[in-house]
Amino acid sequence: MSAEANAGKALTVTVEGTSYARIPIRTRVVMPGDDLDAFILEYAKDAVQPGDLLFVTEKIVAITQGRSFKLDTIKPRKLALFLSKYVTRTPYGIGLGMPETMEMALRECGTPRILFAAAVSAVTKAFGRKGDFYRIAGDKARAIDGPTKGTIPPYNQAVVLGPERPREVAARLKSLLGGDLQVAVVDINDLGGNILGSTMDKAGEKRLVAILKDNPLGQGHESTPLGIVRHN
């Protein structure tokens, strides 16, 4: 496998004095009904080396778990319509800024939690503080993906929830691949990221967030849902 960065992204980054390569793995589009283990074996088995870290986007994990929903199957309630109007939209992802994604957040996280997050956020935003909504709503709300201009079909007409049991998924994939490597399920975009589950400790996860800070897998049509972090 050739180590080639996605367009506009750097192949290497230095964190805490150590240089790392972030190698994207190009794949076909993952579809509902695909088997994640078979997909990983097909594209990553021959690419990883001892000492590598394989990072897997949360979106493909969720899709293979049956957690993608076509927009026309989601019927937002009035509360979802109302709350979605107050979500800040960015070029990097719609988040909960559309009725369908907000509806799925209400289902995933529970109405009381979303309402509490919205109420606190409304107050703290007035004082110039940002991010409280997702801090309170939690990872399940943060991980919900809606369609954007650059989303690959058929997911340009779908909402994808966060994956279930990401830590268990990471452990299973590490066992599947064997050898001396680590695995992480990540939620990374051009605004930052989170490690949803991994085979590392907290310090390792914090370091990985710094390594992937600039989103080397990209945000649109790159079709690189897997990547390898390798010491240079």
PDB file of N, CA, C and O in Angstrom, residues 102-153:
ATOM      1  N   MET A 102     -32.352  15.883  14.491  1.00  0.00           N
ATOM      2  CA  MET A 102     -32.814  16.211  15.841  1.00  0.00           C
ATOM      3  C   MET A 102     -33.813  15.171  16.337  1.00  0.00           C
ATOM      4  O   MET A 102     -33.796  14.773  17.516  1.00  0.00           O
ATOM      5  N   GLU A 103     -34.685  14.712  15.454  1.00  0.00           N
ATOM      6  CA  GLU A 103     -35.634  13.660  15.830  1.00  0.00           C
ATOM      7  C   GLU A 103     -34.897  12.411  16.303  1.00  0.00           C
ATOM      8  O   GLU A 103     -35.266  11.792  17.316  1.00  0.00           O
ATOM      9  N   MET A 104     -33.836  12.041  15.588  1.00  0.00           N
ATOM     10  CA  MET A 104     -33.089  10.850  15.982  1.00  0.00           C
ATOM     11  C   MET A 104     -32.345  11.073  17.296  1.00  0.00           C
ATOM     12  O   MET A 104     -32.178  10.138  18.094  1.00  0.00           O
ATOM     13  N   ALA A 105     -31.922  12.305  17.561  1.00  0.00           N
ATOM     14  CA  ALA A 105     -31.294  12.614  18.851  1.00  0.00           C
ATOM     15  C   ALA A 105     -32.293  12.467  19.991  1.00  0.00           C
ATOM     16  O   ALA A 105     -31.957  11.943  21.063  1.00  0.00           O
ATOM     17  N   LEU A 106     -33.525  12.925  19.766  1.00  0.00           N
ATOM     18  CA  LEU A 106     -34.568  12.770  20.789  1.00  0.00           C
ATOM     19  C   LEU A 106     -34.827  11.293  21.080  1.00  0.00           C
ATOM     20  O   LEU A 106     -35.015  10.893  22.231  1.00  0.00           O
ATOM     21  N   ARG A 107     -34.802  10.473  20.047  1.00  0.00           N
ATOM     22  CA  ARG A 107     -35.022   9.039  20.227  1.00  0.00           C
ATOM     23  C   ARG A 107     -33.844   8.372  20.921  1.00  0.00           C
ATOM     24  O   ARG A 107     -34.016   7.517  21.789  1.00  0.00           O
ATOM     25  N   GLU A 108     -32.637   8.752  20.510  1.00  0.00           N
ATOM     26  CA  GLU A 108     -31.421   8.115  21.033  1.00  0.00           C
ATOM     27  C   GLU A 108     -31.124   8.511  22.482  1.00  0.00           C
ATOM     28  O   GLU A 108     -30.761   7.673  23.300  1.00  0.00           O
ATOM     29  N   CYS A 109     -31.259   9.785  22.770  1.00  0.00           N
ATOM     30  CA  CYS A 109     -30.811  10.316  24.057  1.00  0.00           C
ATOM     31  C   CYS A 109     -31.945  10.516  25.055  1.00  0.00           C
ATOM     32  O   CYS A 109     -31.685  10.662  26.256  1.00  0.00           O
ATOM     33  N   GLY A 110     -33.169  10.548  24.552  1.00  0.00           N
ATOM     34  CA  GLY A 110     -34.315  10.818  25.411  1.00  0.00           C
ATOM     35  C   GLY A 110     -34.664  12.294  25.386  1.00  0.00           C
ATOM     36  O   GLY A 110     -33.778  13.158  25.395  1.00  0.00           O
ATOM     37  N   THR A 111     -35.957  12.580  25.362  1.00  0.00           N
ATOM     38  CA  THR A 111     -36.422  13.973  25.295  1.00  0.00           C
ATOM     39  C   THR A 111     -35.955  14.811  26.481  1.00  0.00           C
ATOM     40  O   THR A 111     -35.494  15.947  26.284  1.00  0.00           O
ATOM     41  N   PRO A 112     -36.030  14.318  27.733  1.00  0.00           N
ATOM     42  CA  PRO A 112     -35.601  15.157  28.865  1.00  0.00           C
ATOM     43  C   PRO A 112     -34.142  15.610  28.746  1.00  0.00           C
ATOM     44  O   PRO A 112     -33.832  16.777  29.026  1.00  0.00           O
ATOM     45  N   ARG A 113     -33.258  14.708  28.324  1.00  0.00           N
ATOM     46  CA  ARG A 113     -31.843  15.076  28.236  1.00  0.00           C
ATOM     47  C   ARG A 113     -31.602  16.120  27.150  1.00  0.00           C
ATOM     48  O   ARG A 113     -30.834  17.073  27.345  1.00  0.00           O
ATOM     49  N   ILE A 114     -32.250  15.954  26.003  1.00  0.00           N
ATOM     50  CA  ILE A 114     -32.075  16.925  24.920  1.00  0.00           C
ATOM     51  C   ILE A 114     -32.647  18.283  25.310  1.00  0.00           C
ATOM     52  O   ILE A 114     -32.045  19.334  25.038  1.00  0.00           O
ATOM     53  N   LEU A 115     -33.799  18.283  25.971  1.00  0.00           N
ATOM     54  CA  LEU A 115     -34.383  19.556  26.406  1.00  0.00           C
ATOM     55  C   LEU A 115     -33.497  20.253  27.434  1.00  0.00           C
ATOM     56  O   LEU A 115     -33.316  21.476  27.391  1.00  0.00           O
ATOM     57  N   PHE A 116     -32.933  19.480  28.360  1.00  0.00           N
ATOM     58  CA  PHE A 116     -32.045  20.069  29.367  1.00  0.00           C
ATOM     59  C   PHE A 116     -30.792  20.641  28.702  1.00  0.00           C
ATOM     60  O   PHE A 116     -30.360  21.752  29.012  1.00  0.00           O
ATOM     61  N   ALA A 117     -30.221  19.881  27.749  1.00  0.00           N
ATOM     62  CA  ALA A 117     -29.039  20.355  27.030  1.00  0.00           C
ATOM     63  C   ALA A 117     -29.347  21.640  26.277  1.00  0.00           C
ATOM     64  O   ALA A 117     -28.542  22.584  26.256  1.00  0.00           O
ATOM     65  N   ALA A 118     -30.517  21.701  25.653  1.00  0.00           N
ATOM     66  CA  ALA A 118     -30.909  22.891  24.888  1.00  0.00           C
ATOM     67  C   ALA A 118     -31.104  24.093  25.805  1.00  0.00           C
ATOM     68  O   ALA A 118     -30.707  25.218  25.470  1.00  0.00           O
ATOM     69  N   ALA A 119     -31.700  23.855  26.975  1.00  0.00           N
ATOM     70  CA  ALA A 119     -31.955  24.952  27.911  1.00  0.00           C
ATOM     71  C   ALA A 119     -30.652  25.524  28.454  1.00  0.00           C
ATOM     72  O   ALA A 119     -30.468  26.748  28.506  1.00  0.00           O
ATOM     73  N   VAL A 120     -29.748  24.645  28.861  1.00  0.00           N
ATOM     74  CA  VAL A 120     -28.458  25.110  29.388  1.00  0.00           C
ATOM     75  C   VAL A 120     -27.676  25.844  28.307  1.00  0.00           C
ATOM     76  O   VAL A 120     -27.088  26.909  28.544  1.00  0.00           O
ATOM     77  N   SER A 121     -27.680  25.283  27.100  1.00  0.00           N
ATOM     78  CA  SER A 121     -26.948  25.892  25.992  1.00  0.00           C
ATOM     79  C   SER A 121     -27.479  27.283  25.670  1.00  0.00           C
ATOM     80  O   SER A 121     -26.710  28.203  25.364  1.00  0.00           O
ATOM     81  N   ALA A 122     -28.792  27.446  25.729  1.00  0.00           N
ATOM     82  CA  ALA A 122     -29.388  28.751  25.431  1.00  0.00           C
ATOM     83  C   ALA A 122     -28.902  29.812  26.412  1.00  0.00           C
ATOM     84  O   ALA A 122     -28.648  30.965  26.028  1.00  0.00           O
ATOM     85  N   VAL A 123     -28.747  29.422  27.672  1.00  0.00           N
ATOM     86  CA  VAL A 123     -28.288  30.364  28.691  1.00  0.00           C
ATOM     87  C   VAL A 123     -26.805  30.672  28.517  1.00  0.00           C
ATOM     88  O   VAL A 123     -26.386  31.829  28.512  1.00  0.00           O
ATOM     89  N   THR A 124     -25.984  29.613  28.378  1.00  0.00           N
ATOM     90  CA  THR A 124     -24.531  29.816  28.336  1.00  0.00           C
ATOM     91  C   THR A 124     -24.078  30.480  27.038  1.00  0.00           C
ATOM     92  O   THR A 124     -23.075  31.196  27.026  1.00  0.00           O
ATOM     93  N   LYS A 125     -24.803  30.253  25.942  1.00  0.00           N
ATOM     94  CA  LYS A 125     -24.462  30.930  24.686  1.00  0.00           C
ATOM     95  C   LYS A 125     -24.581  32.447  24.833  1.00  0.00           C
ATOM     96  O   LYS A 125     -23.832  33.206  24.222  1.00  0.00           O
ATOM     97  N   ALA A 126     -25.553  32.875  25.648  1.00  0.00           N
ATOM     98  CA  ALA A 126     -25.753  34.308  25.859  1.00  0.00           C
ATOM     99  C   ALA A 126     -24.541  34.950  26.530  1.00  0.00           C
ATOM    100  O   ALA A 126     -24.323  36.153  26.421  1.00  0.00           O
ATOM    101  N   PHE A 127     -23.742  34.112  27.223  1.00  0.00           N
ATOM    102  CA  PHE A 127     -22.535  34.605  27.892  1.00  0.00           C
ATOM    103  C   PHE A 127     -21.268  34.267  27.095  1.00  0.00           C
ATOM    104  O   PHE A 127     -20.157  34.352  27.616  1.00  0.00           O
ATOM    105  N   GLY A 128     -21.473  33.853  25.833  1.00  0.00           N
ATOM    106  CA  GLY A 128     -20.339  33.607  24.962  1.00  0.00           C
ATOM    107  C   GLY A 128     -19.701  32.243  25.088  1.00  0.00           C
ATOM    108  O   GLY A 128     -18.632  31.991  24.525  1.00  0.00           O
ATOM    109  N   ARG A 129     -20.336  31.334  25.795  1.00  0.00           N
ATOM    110  CA  ARG A 129     -19.772  29.991  25.964  1.00  0.00           C
ATOM    111  C   ARG A 129     -20.443  29.040  24.977  1.00  0.00           C
ATOM    112  O   ARG A 129     -21.660  29.046  24.822  1.00  0.00           O
ATOM    113  N   LYS A 130     -19.610  28.228  24.307  1.00  0.00           N
ATOM    114  CA  LYS A 130     -20.127  27.307  23.302  1.00  0.00           C
ATOM    115  C   LYS A 130     -19.849  25.857  23.696  1.00  0.00           C
ATOM    116  O   LYS A 130     -18.970  25.584  24.499  1.00  0.00           O
ATOM    117  N   GLY A 131     -20.621  24.946  23.099  1.00  0.00           N
ATOM    118  CA  GLY A 131     -20.351  23.524  23.256  1.00  0.00           C
ATOM    119  C   GLY A 131     -21.092  22.826  24.367  1.00  0.00           C
ATOM    120  O   GLY A 131     -20.971  21.603  24.518  1.00  0.00           O
ATOM    121  N   ASP A 132     -21.865  23.571  25.163  1.00  0.00           N
ATOM    122  CA  ASP A 132     -22.545  22.928  26.294  1.00  0.00           C
ATOM    123  C   ASP A 132     -23.631  21.962  25.850  1.00  0.00           C
ATOM    124  O   ASP A 132     -23.902  20.975  26.545  1.00  0.00           O
ATOM    125  N   PHE A 133     -24.250  22.241  24.720  1.00  0.00           N
ATOM    126  CA  PHE A 133     -25.319  21.330  24.281  1.00  0.00           C
ATOM    127  C   PHE A 133     -24.790  19.909  24.137  1.00  0.00           C
ATOM    128  O   PHE A 133     -25.344  18.963  24.698  1.00  0.00           O
ATOM    129  N   TYR A 134     -23.700  19.741  23.393  1.00  0.00           N
ATOM    130  CA  TYR A 134     -23.188  18.390  23.152  1.00  0.00           C
ATOM    131  C   TYR A 134     -22.505  17.812  24.386  1.00  0.00           C
ATOM    132  O   TYR A 134     -22.481  16.596  24.571  1.00  0.00           O
ATOM    133  N   ARG A 135     -21.949  18.670  25.236  1.00  0.00           N
ATOM    134  CA  ARG A 135     -21.361  18.170  26.476  1.00  0.00           C
ATOM    135  C   ARG A 135     -22.427  17.506  27.341  1.00  0.00           C
ATOM    136  O   ARG A 135     -22.186  16.492  27.999  1.00  0.00           O
ATOM    137  N   ILE A 136     -23.627  18.089  27.337  1.00  0.00           N
ATOM    138  CA  ILE A 136     -24.709  17.539  28.155  1.00  0.00           C
ATOM    139  C   ILE A 136     -25.436  16.417  27.420  1.00  0.00           C
ATOM    140  O   ILE A 136     -25.740  15.368  28.002  1.00  0.00           O
ATOM    141  N   ALA A 137     -25.714  16.616  26.140  1.00  0.00           N
ATOM    142  CA  ALA A 137     -26.437  15.593  25.370  1.00  0.00           C
ATOM    143  C   ALA A 137     -25.611  14.322  25.237  1.00  0.00           C
ATOM    144  O   ALA A 137     -26.161  13.216  25.197  1.00  0.00           O
ATOM    145  N   GLY A 138     -24.282  14.454  25.155  1.00  0.00           N
ATOM    146  CA  GLY A 138     -23.410  13.292  25.169  1.00  0.00           C
ATOM    147  C   GLY A 138     -22.980  12.804  23.795  1.00  0.00           C
ATOM    148  O   GLY A 138     -23.351  13.354  22.754  1.00  0.00           O
ATOM    149  N   ASP A 139     -22.172  11.736  23.823  1.00  0.00           N
ATOM    150  CA  ASP A 139     -21.581  11.198  22.593  1.00  0.00           C
ATOM    151  C   ASP A 139     -22.631  10.709  21.602  1.00  0.00           C
ATOM    152  O   ASP A 139     -22.419  10.787  20.388  1.00  0.00           O
ATOM    153  N   LYS A 140     -23.744  10.187  22.088  1.00  0.00           N
ATOM    154  CA  LYS A 140     -24.761   9.668  21.166  1.00  0.00           C
ATOM    155  C   LYS A 140     -25.309  10.783  20.286  1.00  0.00           C
ATOM    156  O   LYS A 140     -25.549  10.580  19.095  1.00  0.00           O
ATOM    157  N   ALA A 141     -25.512  11.950  20.864  1.00  0.00           N
ATOM    158  CA  ALA A 141     -25.999  13.092  20.082  1.00  0.00           C
ATOM    159  C   ALA A 141     -24.903  13.618  19.169  1.00  0.00           C
ATOM    160  O   ALA A 141     -25.144  13.917  17.997  1.00  0.00           O
ATOM    161  N   ARG A 142     -23.697  13.712  19.684  1.00  0.00           N
ATOM    162  CA  ARG A 142     -22.573  14.250  18.915  1.00  0.00           C
ATOM    163  C   ARG A 142     -22.257  13.397  17.692  1.00  0.00           C
ATOM    164  O   ARG A 142     -21.824  13.895  16.660  1.00  0.00           O
ATOM    165  N   ALA A 143     -22.480  12.086  17.803  1.00  0.00           N
ATOM    166  CA  ALA A 143     -22.081  11.160  16.733  1.00  0.00           C
ATOM    167  C   ALA A 143     -23.102  11.054  15.606  1.00  0.00           C
ATOM    168  O   ALA A 143     -22.829  10.409  14.588  1.00  0.00           O
ATOM    169  N   ILE A 144     -24.265  11.666  15.746  1.00  0.00           N
ATOM    170  CA  ILE A 144     -25.282  11.576  14.699  1.00  0.00           C
ATOM    171  C   ILE A 144     -24.847  12.363  13.471  1.00  0.00           C
ATOM    172  O   ILE A 144     -24.511  13.545  13.564  1.00  0.00           O
ATOM    173  N   ASP A 145     -24.845  11.693  12.319  1.00  0.00           N
ATOM    174  CA  ASP A 145     -24.427  12.315  11.058  1.00  0.00           C
ATOM    175  C   ASP A 145     -25.624  12.521  10.141  1.00  0.00           C
ATOM    176  O   ASP A 145     -26.372  11.575   9.864  1.00  0.00           O
ATOM    177  N   GLY A 146     -25.782  13.741   9.662  1.00  0.00           N
ATOM    178  CA  GLY A 146     -26.771  14.012   8.632  1.00  0.00           C
ATOM    179  C   GLY A 146     -26.083  14.267   7.308  1.00  0.00           C
ATOM    180  O   GLY A 146     -24.862  14.412   7.244  1.00  0.00           O
ATOM    181  N   PRO A 147     -26.830  14.324   6.234  1.00  0.00           N
ATOM    182  CA  PRO A 147     -26.237  14.534   4.907  1.00  0.00           C
ATOM    183  C   PRO A 147     -25.698  15.949   4.748  1.00  0.00           C
ATOM    184  O   PRO A 147     -26.270  16.907   5.252  1.00  0.00           O
ATOM    185  N   THR A 148     -24.579  16.052   4.033  1.00  0.00           N
ATOM    186  CA  THR A 148     -24.012  17.344   3.685  1.00  0.00           C
ATOM    187  C   THR A 148     -23.745  17.367   2.181  1.00  0.00           C
ATOM    188  O   THR A 148     -23.948  16.361   1.491  1.00  0.00           O
ATOM    189  N   LYS A 149     -23.277  18.485   1.705  1.00  0.00           N
ATOM    190  CA  LYS A 149     -23.015  18.658   0.277  1.00  0.00           C
ATOM    191  C   LYS A 149     -22.027  17.613  -0.243  1.00  0.00           C
ATOM    192  O   LYS A 149     -22.139  17.141  -1.375  1.00  0.00           O
ATOM    193  N   GLY A 150     -21.053  17.222   0.601  1.00  0.00           N
ATOM    194  CA  GLY A 150     -20.027  16.295   0.150  1.00  0.00           C
ATOM    195  C   GLY A 150     -20.272  14.845   0.491  1.00  0.00           C
ATOM    196  O   GLY A 150     -19.409  13.998   0.244  1.00  0.00           O
ATOM    197  N   THR A 151     -21.435  14.527   1.055  1.00  0.00           N
ATOM    198  CA  THR A 151     -21.695  13.154   1.487  1.00  0.00           C
ATOM    199  C   THR A 151     -21.859  12.218   0.296  1.00  0.00           C
ATOM    200  O   THR A 151     -22.561  12.529  -0.669  1.00  0.00           O
ATOM    201  N   ILE A 152     -21.217  11.055   0.383  1.00  0.00           N
ATOM    202  CA  ILE A 152     -21.288  10.065  -0.689  1.00  0.00           C
ATOM    203  C   ILE A 152     -22.665   9.402  -0.702  1.00  0.00           C
ATOM    204  O   ILE A 152     -23.173   8.992   0.343  1.00  0.00           O
ATOM    205  N   PRO A 153     -23.309   9.277  -1.886  1.00  0.00           N
ATOM    206  CA  PRO A 153     -24.567   8.520  -1.973  1.00  0.00           C
ATOM    207  C   PRO A 153     -24.348   7.063  -1.525  1.00  0.00           C
ATOM    208  O   PRO A 153     -23.255   6.528  -1.717  1.00  0.00           O
TER     209      PRO A 153
END
